[in-house]
Coordinates of C-alpha atoms in Angstrom, one line a residue:
M1229 CA 86.8 160.4 84.5
T1230 CA 85.4 157.1 83.3
R1231 CA 83.3 157.1 80.1
P1232 CA 79.5 156.6 80.5
R1233 CA 78.4 153.0 80.3
I1234 CA 75.5 152.1 78.0
L1235 CA 74.0 148.7 78.5
V1236 CA 71.7 147.2 75.9
V1237 CA 69.7 144.1 76.9
G1238 CA 68.6 141.9 74.0
A1239 CA 69.8 141.4 70.4
G1240 CA 66.5 141.3 68.6
F1241 CA 65.4 143.8 66.0
A1242 CA 65.2 146.6 68.6
G1243 CA 68.4 146.0 70.5
V1244 CA 70.6 145.5 67.4
E1245 CA 69.3 148.6 65.7
C1246 CA 70.0 150.6 68.8
V1247 CA 73.5 149.2 69.1
R1248 CA 74.2 149.9 65.4
R1249 CA 73.1 153.5 65.7
L1250 CA 75.1 154.1 68.9
E1251 CA 78.2 152.7 67.2
R1252 CA 77.7 155.0 64.2
T1253 CA 76.9 158.1 66.2
L1254 CA 79.1 158.0 69.3
S1255 CA 82.9 158.2 69.1
P1256 CA 84.8 155.6 71.1
S1257 CA 85.8 158.2 73.7
E1258 CA 82.1 159.3 74.4
A1259 CA 80.8 156.0 75.9
D1260 CA 81.3 152.3 76.4
V1261 CA 78.6 150.1 74.8
T1262 CA 77.8 146.7 76.2
L1263 CA 75.3 144.2 74.8
V1264 CA 73.8 141.3 76.8
T1265 CA 72.7 138.4 74.6
P1266 CA 73.1 134.6 74.6
F1267 CA 74.0 134.6 70.9
A1268 CA 76.2 136.9 68.9
Y1269 CA 73.6 137.1 66.1
Q1270 CA 70.4 138.8 65.3
L1271 CA 67.7 136.3 64.4
Y1272 CA 65.4 137.2 61.6
L1273 CA 62.2 135.8 63.2
P1274 CA 59.7 136.2 60.3
L1275 CA 61.6 133.6 58.3
L1276 CA 61.7 130.9 61.0
P1277 CA 58.9 128.8 59.4
Q1278 CA 61.0 128.6 56.2
V1279 CA 63.9 127.2 58.3
A1280 CA 61.6 124.7 59.8
S1281 CA 60.5 123.6 56.4
G1282 CA 64.0 123.4 55.0
V1283 CA 63.6 126.2 52.4
L1284 CA 66.3 128.2 54.3
T1285 CA 69.3 127.1 56.2
P1286 CA 69.6 128.2 59.9
Q1287 CA 72.7 130.2 59.2
S1288 CA 71.0 132.3 56.5
I1289 CA 68.7 134.1 59.0
A1290 CA 71.2 134.3 61.9
V1291 CA 72.9 137.6 61.1
S1292 CA 76.3 138.0 62.8
L1293 CA 76.7 141.0 65.1
R1294 CA 80.4 141.1 64.4
R1295 CA 80.2 141.9 60.7
S1296 CA 79.8 145.7 61.2
R1297 CA 82.9 147.7 60.2
K1298 CA 82.2 150.0 63.2
Y1299 CA 81.7 147.1 65.6
R1300 CA 83.2 147.8 69.0
T1301 CA 80.4 146.7 71.3
R1302 CA 81.4 144.4 74.2
I1303 CA 79.1 141.3 74.2
I1304 CA 78.3 139.5 77.4
P1305 CA 77.1 136.0 76.3
G1306 CA 74.1 135.4 78.5
G1307 CA 70.7 136.6 79.5
A1308 CA 69.6 139.3 81.8
V1309 CA 67.7 137.7 84.7
G1310 CA 67.1 140.8 86.8
V1311 CA 67.7 144.5 87.0
D1312 CA 68.0 146.7 90.1
L1313 CA 66.9 150.1 88.6
K1314 CA 67.8 152.1 91.7
A1315 CA 71.3 150.7 92.1
K1316 CA 71.8 150.7 88.3
V1317 CA 72.9 147.1 88.2
C1318 CA 71.9 144.3 85.7
V1319 CA 72.2 140.7 86.9
V1320 CA 73.3 138.3 84.0
R1321 CA 73.2 134.6 83.8
T1322 CA 76.0 133.6 81.4
I1323 CA 75.8 130.7 79.0
T1324 CA 78.1 128.8 81.4
D1325 CA 75.4 129.4 84.1
R1326 CA 77.5 131.8 86.1
I1327 CA 75.8 134.8 87.7
V1328 CA 77.5 138.1 87.1
D1329 CA 76.5 141.7 87.7
E1330 CA 77.0 144.6 85.2
S1331 CA 76.8 148.2 86.3
Y1332 CA 75.5 150.9 83.9
D1333 CA 74.8 154.6 83.6
Y1334 CA 72.2 154.1 80.8
I1335 CA 70.2 150.9 80.2
V1336 CA 68.2 150.0 77.1
L1337 CA 65.7 147.3 77.8
A1338 CA 64.9 145.3 74.7
P1339 CA 64.7 141.7 76.0
G1340 CA 61.9 140.8 73.5
S1341 CA 59.2 138.3 74.2
I1342 CA 58.6 134.6 74.9
T1343 CA 55.8 132.3 73.7
R1344 CA 52.5 132.9 75.5
T1345 CA 51.2 129.8 77.1
F1346 CA 48.1 129.0 79.2
D1347 CA 47.4 126.6 82.1
I1348 CA 46.4 123.8 79.7
P1349 CA 47.3 120.3 81.0
G1350 CA 50.3 118.9 79.2
L1351 CA 50.9 121.9 77.0
T1352 CA 54.5 122.8 78.0
D1353 CA 55.4 119.1 78.3
H1354 CA 54.2 118.0 74.9
A1355 CA 54.1 121.1 72.6
F1356 CA 56.8 122.6 70.4
G1357 CA 57.3 126.3 69.9
M1358 CA 58.5 128.4 66.9
K1359 CA 60.4 131.2 68.6
T1360 CA 64.0 130.3 68.4
L1361 CA 66.4 129.0 65.8
A1362 CA 66.9 125.8 67.8
E1363 CA 63.2 125.2 67.9
A1364 CA 62.8 125.7 64.1
A1365 CA 65.7 123.3 63.4
Y1366 CA 64.3 120.8 65.9
V1367 CA 60.8 120.9 64.5
R1368 CA 62.1 120.1 61.0
D1369 CA 63.9 117.1 62.3
H1370 CA 60.9 116.0 64.3
V1371 CA 58.5 116.2 61.3
I1372 CA 60.8 114.2 59.1
T1373 CA 61.3 111.7 61.9
Q1374 CA 57.5 111.2 62.0
L1375 CA 57.6 110.3 58.3
D1376 CA 60.5 107.9 58.9
L1377 CA 58.8 106.2 61.8
A1378 CA 55.4 106.0 60.0
D1379 CA 57.1 104.5 57.0
A1380 CA 58.8 101.8 59.2
S1381 CA 55.7 101.0 61.2
D1382 CA 53.3 98.1 60.4
D1383 CA 50.7 99.4 62.9
A1384 CA 48.0 101.3 61.0
A1385 CA 47.0 103.4 64.1
E1386 CA 50.5 104.4 64.8
R1387 CA 51.1 105.3 61.2
A1388 CA 48.0 107.5 61.1
A1389 CA 48.9 109.3 64.4
R1390 CA 52.4 110.1 63.2
L1391 CA 51.1 111.6 60.0
Q1392 CA 48.7 114.0 61.8
F1393 CA 50.1 117.4 62.8
V1394 CA 48.4 120.2 64.9
V1395 CA 49.4 123.9 64.8
V1396 CA 47.7 126.2 67.4
G1397 CA 47.6 129.9 66.5
G1398 CA 46.0 131.6 63.6
G1399 CA 48.3 134.6 63.6
Y1400 CA 51.1 135.2 61.1
A1401 CA 53.6 132.8 62.8
G1402 CA 51.1 129.9 63.1
T1403 CA 49.7 130.3 59.6
E1404 CA 53.1 130.5 58.0
T1405 CA 54.3 127.5 60.1
A1406 CA 51.4 125.3 59.0
A1407 CA 51.7 126.4 55.4
C1408 CA 55.4 125.9 55.1
L1409 CA 55.5 122.5 57.0
Q1410 CA 52.5 121.2 55.0
R1411 CA 54.5 121.9 51.8
L1412 CA 57.5 120.0 53.4
T1413 CA 55.4 116.9 54.1
H1414 CA 53.6 117.1 50.8
A1415 CA 56.9 117.0 48.9
A1416 CA 58.6 114.5 51.2
V1417 CA 55.9 111.9 51.1
K1418 CA 56.8 111.3 47.4
R1419 CA 60.0 109.7 48.7
Y1420 CA 58.1 107.3 50.9
P1421 CA 56.3 104.8 48.5
R1422 CA 54.9 102.8 51.5
L1423 CA 53.0 105.8 52.8
D1424 CA 49.5 106.9 51.6
P1425 CA 49.6 110.7 51.0
A1426 CA 46.0 110.9 52.1
L1427 CA 47.0 110.0 55.6
I1428 CA 48.9 113.2 56.0
K1429 CA 46.7 115.7 57.8
W1430 CA 47.5 119.2 59.0
H1431 CA 45.2 121.0 61.5
L1432 CA 45.4 124.8 62.0
I1433 CA 43.3 125.9 64.9
D1434 CA 42.7 129.2 66.7
I1435 CA 40.3 130.5 69.3
A1436 CA 39.6 133.7 67.3
P1437 CA 36.8 133.8 64.8
K1438 CA 39.0 134.8 61.9
L1439 CA 42.4 133.9 60.6
M1440 CA 44.9 136.8 60.7
P1441 CA 42.2 139.5 61.3
E1442 CA 44.7 142.3 60.7
L1443 CA 44.6 141.5 57.0
G1444 CA 40.9 142.2 56.6
D1445 CA 38.1 140.0 55.4
K1446 CA 39.1 139.7 51.7
L1447 CA 42.8 138.7 52.2
G1448 CA 41.9 136.6 55.3
R1449 CA 39.5 134.6 53.2
A1450 CA 42.0 134.3 50.4
A1451 CA 44.6 132.9 52.8
Q1452 CA 42.1 130.4 54.1
E1453 CA 41.1 129.3 50.6
D1454 CA 44.8 128.7 49.7
L1455 CA 45.4 126.6 52.8
R1456 CA 42.2 124.6 52.5
R1457 CA 43.0 123.9 48.8
R1458 CA 46.3 122.4 50.0
G1459 CA 44.4 120.1 52.4
I1460 CA 45.0 122.0 55.7
E1461 CA 42.0 121.7 58.0
I1462 CA 41.2 125.1 59.6
S1463 CA 39.2 125.2 62.8
L1464 CA 38.3 128.6 64.2
G1465 CA 36.8 129.3 67.6
V1466 CA 38.6 126.3 68.9
S1467 CA 41.7 125.7 71.1
I1468 CA 43.1 122.7 72.9
A1469 CA 41.8 121.4 76.2
K1470 CA 44.7 119.1 77.0
A1471 CA 47.8 117.7 75.3
G1472 CA 49.4 114.2 75.7
P1473 CA 52.3 112.4 74.1
E1474 CA 50.2 110.7 71.5
E1475 CA 46.9 112.8 71.3
V1476 CA 45.5 116.3 71.6
T1477 CA 42.0 117.1 72.8
F1478 CA 40.3 120.1 71.3
T1479 CA 37.9 122.3 73.2
D1480 CA 35.1 121.2 70.9
G1481 CA 35.6 117.6 72.1
R1482 CA 37.5 116.2 69.2
V1483 CA 40.5 114.0 70.0
V1484 CA 43.2 114.0 67.4
P1485 CA 45.8 111.2 67.6
T1486 CA 49.2 113.0 66.9
H1487 CA 52.8 113.1 68.0
T1488 CA 53.2 116.7 66.8
L1489 CA 51.7 119.8 68.5
I1490 CA 53.2 123.2 67.5
W1491 CA 52.1 126.1 69.7
T1492 CA 52.3 129.6 68.2
A1493 CA 49.4 131.3 70.1
G1494 CA 51.0 134.7 70.5
V1495 CA 53.8 136.1 72.7
V1496 CA 54.2 137.9 76.0
A1497 CA 56.9 140.2 77.2
S1498 CA 60.1 138.7 78.6
P1499 CA 59.9 137.5 82.2
L1500 CA 62.6 140.1 82.9
I1501 CA 60.0 142.8 83.0
A1502 CA 58.2 141.3 86.0
T1503 CA 61.5 141.6 88.0
L1504 CA 61.6 145.4 87.7
G1505 CA 58.7 146.4 89.9
A1506 CA 57.7 149.1 87.4
D1507 CA 54.2 149.9 85.9
T1508 CA 53.1 147.7 83.0
V1509 CA 50.4 147.7 80.4
R1510 CA 49.3 144.1 79.7
G1511 CA 52.7 142.8 80.8
R1512 CA 54.7 145.4 78.8
L1513 CA 56.6 148.2 80.5
A1514 CA 54.7 151.5 80.4
V1515 CA 57.0 154.0 78.8
T1516 CA 56.7 157.6 77.5
D1517 CA 56.6 158.7 73.9
E1518 CA 60.4 159.0 74.0
M1519 CA 60.5 155.4 75.3
C1520 CA 61.8 156.4 78.8
L1521 CA 60.7 154.6 81.9
P1522 CA 59.0 157.2 84.1
G1523 CA 60.6 157.7 87.5
Y1524 CA 63.9 156.2 86.6
D1525 CA 66.9 158.1 85.3
G1526 CA 68.7 156.7 82.2
V1527 CA 66.2 153.8 81.6
F1528 CA 64.8 153.2 78.2
A1529 CA 62.6 150.3 77.0
L1530 CA 61.3 149.3 73.6
G1531 CA 60.2 146.5 71.3
D1532 CA 58.0 143.6 72.5
A1533 CA 58.8 144.3 76.1
A1534 CA 57.5 147.9 76.1
A1535 CA 54.0 149.5 75.6
V1536 CA 55.2 152.3 73.4
P1537 CA 52.4 154.8 72.6
D1538 CA 51.4 154.6 68.9
L1539 CA 51.1 158.3 68.1
A1540 CA 50.2 157.5 64.4
K1541 CA 47.0 155.8 65.6
G1542 CA 46.3 157.8 68.7
D1543 CA 43.4 157.1 71.1
G1544 CA 45.7 155.5 73.6
A1545 CA 46.9 152.8 71.2
V1546 CA 50.3 151.1 71.7
C1547 CA 52.6 149.9 69.0
P1548 CA 52.2 146.2 68.1
P1549 CA 55.1 143.8 68.6
T1550 CA 56.3 143.8 65.0
A1551 CA 59.7 143.9 63.5
Q1552 CA 59.2 147.2 61.6
H1553 CA 58.3 149.0 64.9
A1554 CA 61.1 147.4 66.8
M1555 CA 63.7 148.4 64.3
R1556 CA 62.6 152.0 64.1
Q1557 CA 62.2 152.2 67.9
G1558 CA 65.8 151.0 68.3
R1559 CA 67.1 153.8 66.1
R1560 CA 65.1 156.4 67.9
V1561 CA 66.1 155.2 71.4
A1562 CA 69.8 155.3 70.3
E1563 CA 69.2 158.9 69.2
N1564 CA 67.6 159.7 72.5
V1565 CA 70.4 158.1 74.5
V1566 CA 72.9 160.2 72.5
A1567 CA 70.8 163.3 73.0
T1568 CA 70.8 162.7 76.8
L1569 CA 74.6 162.2 76.8
R1570 CA 75.2 165.4 74.9
G1571 CA 72.5 167.5 76.7
G1572 CA 70.2 167.8 73.7
P1573 CA 66.4 167.3 73.5
M1574 CA 64.9 163.8 73.0
R1575 CA 62.4 163.1 70.2
R1576 CA 59.2 161.2 70.3
Y1577 CA 58.6 158.0 68.4
E1578 CA 56.1 158.0 65.7
H1579 CA 55.8 155.6 62.7
K1580 CA 52.9 154.8 60.5
D1581 CA 52.5 151.0 59.8
L1582 CA 53.8 150.1 56.4
G1583 CA 51.6 147.0 56.0
L1584 CA 51.8 143.3 56.4
V1585 CA 53.2 140.3 54.3
V1586 CA 52.4 136.6 54.8
D1587 CA 54.4 134.1 52.8
L1588 CA 52.5 130.8 52.5
G1589 CA 55.2 129.1 50.4
G1590 CA 55.5 128.5 46.7
A1591 CA 53.3 131.0 44.8
D1592 CA 50.9 131.4 47.7
A1593 CA 51.0 134.6 49.7
V1594 CA 48.9 137.6 50.8
A1595 CA 50.2 141.1 51.5
K1596 CA 48.9 144.5 52.3
P1597 CA 51.7 147.0 51.6
L1598 CA 50.6 150.6 52.4
G1599 CA 47.0 149.4 52.4
V1600 CA 47.1 147.8 48.9
E1601 CA 45.6 144.3 49.0
L1602 CA 47.6 141.7 47.0
H1603 CA 47.2 137.9 46.6
G1604 CA 49.2 135.2 44.9
V1605 CA 52.4 135.9 42.9
P1606 CA 52.4 139.7 43.3
A1607 CA 52.0 139.3 47.0
Q1608 CA 54.8 136.7 47.1
A1609 CA 57.1 139.1 45.2
V1610 CA 56.3 141.9 47.7
A1611 CA 56.8 139.5 50.7
R1612 CA 60.2 138.3 49.6
G1613 CA 61.3 141.7 48.5
Y1614 CA 60.3 143.0 52.0
H1615 CA 62.3 140.3 53.7
L1616 CA 65.4 140.8 51.6
G1617 CA 65.2 144.5 52.3
A1618 CA 64.8 144.0 56.0
L1619 CA 67.8 141.7 56.4
R1620 CA 70.7 143.6 57.9
T1621 CA 73.7 142.5 55.8
N1622 CA 74.3 141.9 52.1
V1623 CA 75.7 138.5 53.0
A1624 CA 72.4 137.5 54.6
K1625 CA 70.5 138.8 51.7
V1626 CA 72.6 136.8 49.2
R1627 CA 72.3 133.6 51.4
V1628 CA 68.5 133.9 51.7
A1629 CA 68.0 134.6 48.0
T1630 CA 70.3 131.8 47.0
N1631 CA 68.5 129.4 49.3
W1632 CA 65.2 130.4 47.7
L1633 CA 66.5 129.8 44.2
L1634 CA 68.2 126.5 45.1
N1635 CA 65.0 125.2 46.8
A1636 CA 62.9 126.2 43.8
V1637 CA 65.2 124.5 41.3
A1638 CA 66.5 121.5 43.2
G1639 CA 63.9 120.9 46.0
D1640 CA 64.8 119.3 49.3
D1641 CA 66.6 116.1 50.3
F1642 CA 64.6 115.8 53.6
V1643 CA 67.6 114.9 55.7
R1644 CA 67.4 114.7 59.4
T1645 CA 70.4 116.5 61.0
G1646 CA 70.3 114.8 64.4
F1647 CA 68.5 117.5 66.5
Q1648 CA 65.8 114.9 67.2
A1649 CA 67.5 113.1 70.1
R1650 CA 66.2 110.2 72.1
K1651 CA 65.1 112.5 74.8
P1652 CA 62.5 114.9 73.3
A1653 CA 62.9 118.7 73.8
K1654 CA 59.6 120.6 74.0
L1655 CA 58.4 124.2 74.4
K1656 CA 59.5 124.5 78.0
D1657 CA 63.1 123.4 77.2
F1658 CA 64.0 126.2 74.7
E1659 CA 63.1 129.6 76.3
Y1660 CA 64.6 129.1 79.8
T1661 CA 61.7 130.9 81.5
D1662 CA 62.7 129.5 84.9
A1663 CA 66.0 131.3 84.8
Y1664 CA 64.8 134.7 86.0
M1665 CA 65.2 136.1 89.5
T1666 CA 62.4 137.8 91.5
A1667 CA 62.8 141.5 92.3
Q1668 CA 63.7 140.6 95.9
Q1669 CA 66.4 138.1 94.8
V1670 CA 67.9 140.8 92.5
Q1671 CA 68.0 143.3 95.3
E1672 CA 69.6 140.8 97.8
Y1673 CA 72.2 139.7 95.2
V1674 CA 73.2 143.3 94.4
E1675 CA 73.5 144.2 98.1
K1676 CA 75.8 141.2 98.6
A1677 CA 77.8 141.9 95.5
R1678 CA 78.4 145.6 96.2
P1679 CA 81.1 145.2 98.8
R1680 CA 83.0 142.9 96.4
A1681 CA 82.7 145.6 93.7
L1682 CA 84.0 148.2 96.1

């Protein structure tokens, strides 16, 4: 008899934690584990803004999947573009653009999320995202490029436009991105004696009435005061009406000349979810307390792509798409897969939120661990302690801590690494949202592939 085949889709917090627990719990003879992911690393997303600002190197937050001593998972380098739940086949587009199919007995769907966009003219053509390692590295090069070009220009209008930067999204990602990159330009301009520091302007805008409302009024105001003190202009109740290559129009009528628009206005579940034909809740798969997909045998879903009931809150709430929930869901799903294999009972997922941390760079931070409100240096200590604790390997912890220390002592050299090519790469170029199949295309592909498999 062949061993049961467990297929995990996605190597984010949820998928990696699931694979690790499966490797530790199951013996090699009990099941074969396969992971579908374009990259053989887990990206520590909360620290992406610090990569963009040069505080951390890209390698420090890309945690290798092959460092585990119990590592035995087979990795398919690619992305799942469709799943036939009835035939139990996952269709994968590899990094060489080949289409292959992978059969399974149990599937764990943790494809994560993509940047949420709207039908705003010019948005996907002219905005940058902050969702992938490549985007963070690219944005850093782009921002330094604007300083270089502004310094070389004799045109006052061009110089002013290149030194204005717009970040859309007042959540954690947008706020940290604006804060970290503002510190980058503030420090870098000292190396450009021809540039007037007063010309550098950062705009942080959000359609919501409050910045990071989850923090509460007190910490939200503290964060705003920190950012405004550093010269970041915050506009709430405002979004963008259209985006162009050299200017952005706000919904309040303002036109800001700029070459830099960074879009961080939330996330939505991976387009893979739309190919399944299953029930969803606001775009996320509707799953049970055990994170099973109702009506389908051996299908589990979790993380950003699943609407997992939040039993700690009750009243029909679902778990927010945060790293702490994804990691704990990954472990519980692995336990439930093992229980199913061994004929044992599955357990429900329940986890009380531990709080929030927001690193604004330097000594500026706000945090709410276990409901305790902190601001400034104490919050910064909690934020960095949390990140170090959440990183998966000791090597990653040492790299990040060393980067923090080196940056604090020696600063940055503000070097462009070459990601800023002659042909710009914008938001639409990094997340490959046009790579997915429709449900009908998946079914047709599987039906054609079946005879070959037999």
